[in-house]
Amino acid sequence: MLSLGVLASGTGTNLASLIEAIEAGRIDARIAVVICNVPGAGALEKAKAAGIPTVCIPHREHASREAFDAAVQAELERHGVELVVLAGFMRILGSAFVRSWHGRLLNVHPSLLPAFPGFAAHKQALDAGARITGCTVHLVDEGTDTGPIVAQAAVPILPGDDEATLHQRIQRQEHQLLPAVVGLFAQGRVRLEGRKVHLDLDGLDPDAALQVPRA
Ligand code: GRF
């Protein structure tokens, strides 16, 4: 069974979607630890309520990015983590950390990458007048939201949308897509080939496997 480490900074709704999918038996994995850099964050409470070990590592208590990353790394190793999921983790991780998790570090981003990387992706999409945005689950490389894409879901931008309404609809898709991708990982169906991800969907309904809504 795949051991996950989830890194979060916020409310933890994506974490909750993983917990739910695991508890329902839809993913053959366990969350070995939830690591949070923000004391009191909702993600910590959600993990504790599910009986998952938690570690709070406030970044301000570390002199450098490297020292913070090393503290995170030590906890991931201590808990035997095999795949790291960034679920709303609002710290940039340094190169050494990213390299050591090559192909085993997932992030969920609220846009259809490579459009609108970095902060305020919803605002970027609204300001650009885009008609469609969405969410992306990707492997993390040393750039900001530039890593190989694993799966995406599209979300229309509707007249009258603001950041809050768009965020809400994108999150609904994230909560489907992230557990679906982690489930594929747990089955050994996600393989990095150079800069691209190969998905082995043999024997699966591809739409269902990636939670793509039917037209
Ligand atoms: C998500 O919308 C994700 O796209 C972004 O951060 C948000 C985290 O939300 N990276 P939550 O804490 O999982 O609710």
Coordinates of N, CA, C and O and ligand atoms in Angstrom, one line a residue, residues 8-15 86-90 107-110 122 167 170-171 174-175, ligand 1:
A8 N 0.3 20.8 3.5 CA -0.8 21.7 3.3 C -0.5 22.9 4.2 O 0.2 22.9 5.2
S9 N -1.2 24.0 3.8 CA -1.1 25.3 4.6 C -2.4 25.9 4.9 O -2.5 26.8 5.7
G10 N -3.5 25.4 4.3 CA -4.8 26.1 4.4 C -5.9 25.2 5.0 O -5.7 24.5 5.9
T11 N -7.1 25.4 4.3 CA -8.3 24.8 4.9 C -8.2 23.3 4.8 O -8.9 22.6 5.5
G12 N -7.5 22.8 3.8 CA -7.4 21.3 3.6 C -8.5 20.6 3.0 O -8.8 19.4 3.3
T13 N -9.3 21.3 2.1 CA -10.4 20.5 1.5 C -9.9 19.5 0.5 O -10.5 18.4 0.3
N14 N -8.7 19.7 -0.1 CA -8.1 18.7 -1.0 C -7.7 17.5 -0.1 O -7.8 16.3 -0.5
L15 N -7.1 17.8 1.0 CA -6.7 16.7 1.9 C -7.9 15.9 2.3 O -7.9 14.7 2.3
L86 N 1.3 17.9 -2.5 CA 1.2 19.3 -2.1 C -0.3 19.7 -2.3 O -0.7 19.8 -3.4
A87 N -1.0 19.8 -1.2 CA -2.4 20.1 -1.3 C -2.7 21.5 -0.7 O -3.0 21.6 0.5
G88 N -2.4 22.5 -1.5 CA -2.5 23.9 -0.9 C -1.4 24.2 0.0 O -1.6 24.8 1.0
F89 N -0.2 23.8 -0.4 CA 1.0 24.1 0.4 C 1.6 25.4 -0.2 O 2.0 25.5 -1.4
M90 N 1.7 26.4 0.6 CA 2.0 27.8 0.1 C 3.4 28.2 0.3 O 3.7 29.4 0.5
N107 N 1.5 18.2 -7.2 CA 0.9 19.5 -6.8 C -0.5 19.6 -7.5 O -0.6 19.1 -8.6
V108 N -1.4 20.3 -6.8 CA -2.6 20.7 -7.5 C -2.7 22.2 -7.6 O -2.5 22.9 -6.6
H109 N -2.9 22.6 -8.8 CA -2.9 24.1 -9.1 C -4.2 24.5 -9.8 O -4.7 23.8 -10.7
P110 N -4.8 25.6 -9.4 CA -6.1 26.0 -9.9 C -6.1 26.8 -11.2 O -6.7 27.9 -11.3
H122 N -6.8 32.4 -10.1 CA -8.2 32.7 -10.5 C -8.3 34.1 -11.0 O -9.0 34.4 -12.0
H167 N -13.3 30.0 -7.6 CA -12.5 29.1 -6.7 C -13.4 27.9 -6.3 O -12.9 26.8 -6.3
I170 N -13.8 25.5 -9.2 CA -12.6 24.8 -9.5 C -12.3 23.7 -8.4 O -11.9 22.6 -8.7
Q171 N -12.5 24.1 -7.2 CA -12.3 23.2 -6.1 C -13.1 21.9 -6.2 O -12.6 20.8 -5.9
E174 N -11.1 19.8 -8.4 CA -9.9 19.4 -7.7 C -10.2 18.2 -6.8 O -9.4 17.2 -6.8
H175 N -11.3 18.2 -6.2 CA -11.6 17.2 -5.2 C -11.9 15.8 -5.9 O -12.0 14.8 -5.3
Ligands
GRF1 C1 -6.4 24.6 -3.9 O1 -7.4 25.2 -4.6 C2 -5.2 24.4 -4.8 O2 -5.5 24.5 -6.2 C3 -4.2 25.4 -4.4 O3 -4.5 25.7 -3.1 C4 -5.8 25.4 -2.8 C5 -5.9 24.6 -1.5 O4 -7.1 24.4 -1.0 N1 -2.9 25.0 -4.7 P1 -7.5 23.5 0.2 O5 -6.6 23.9 1.4 O6 -7.2 22.1 -0.2 O7 -8.9 23.7 0.5

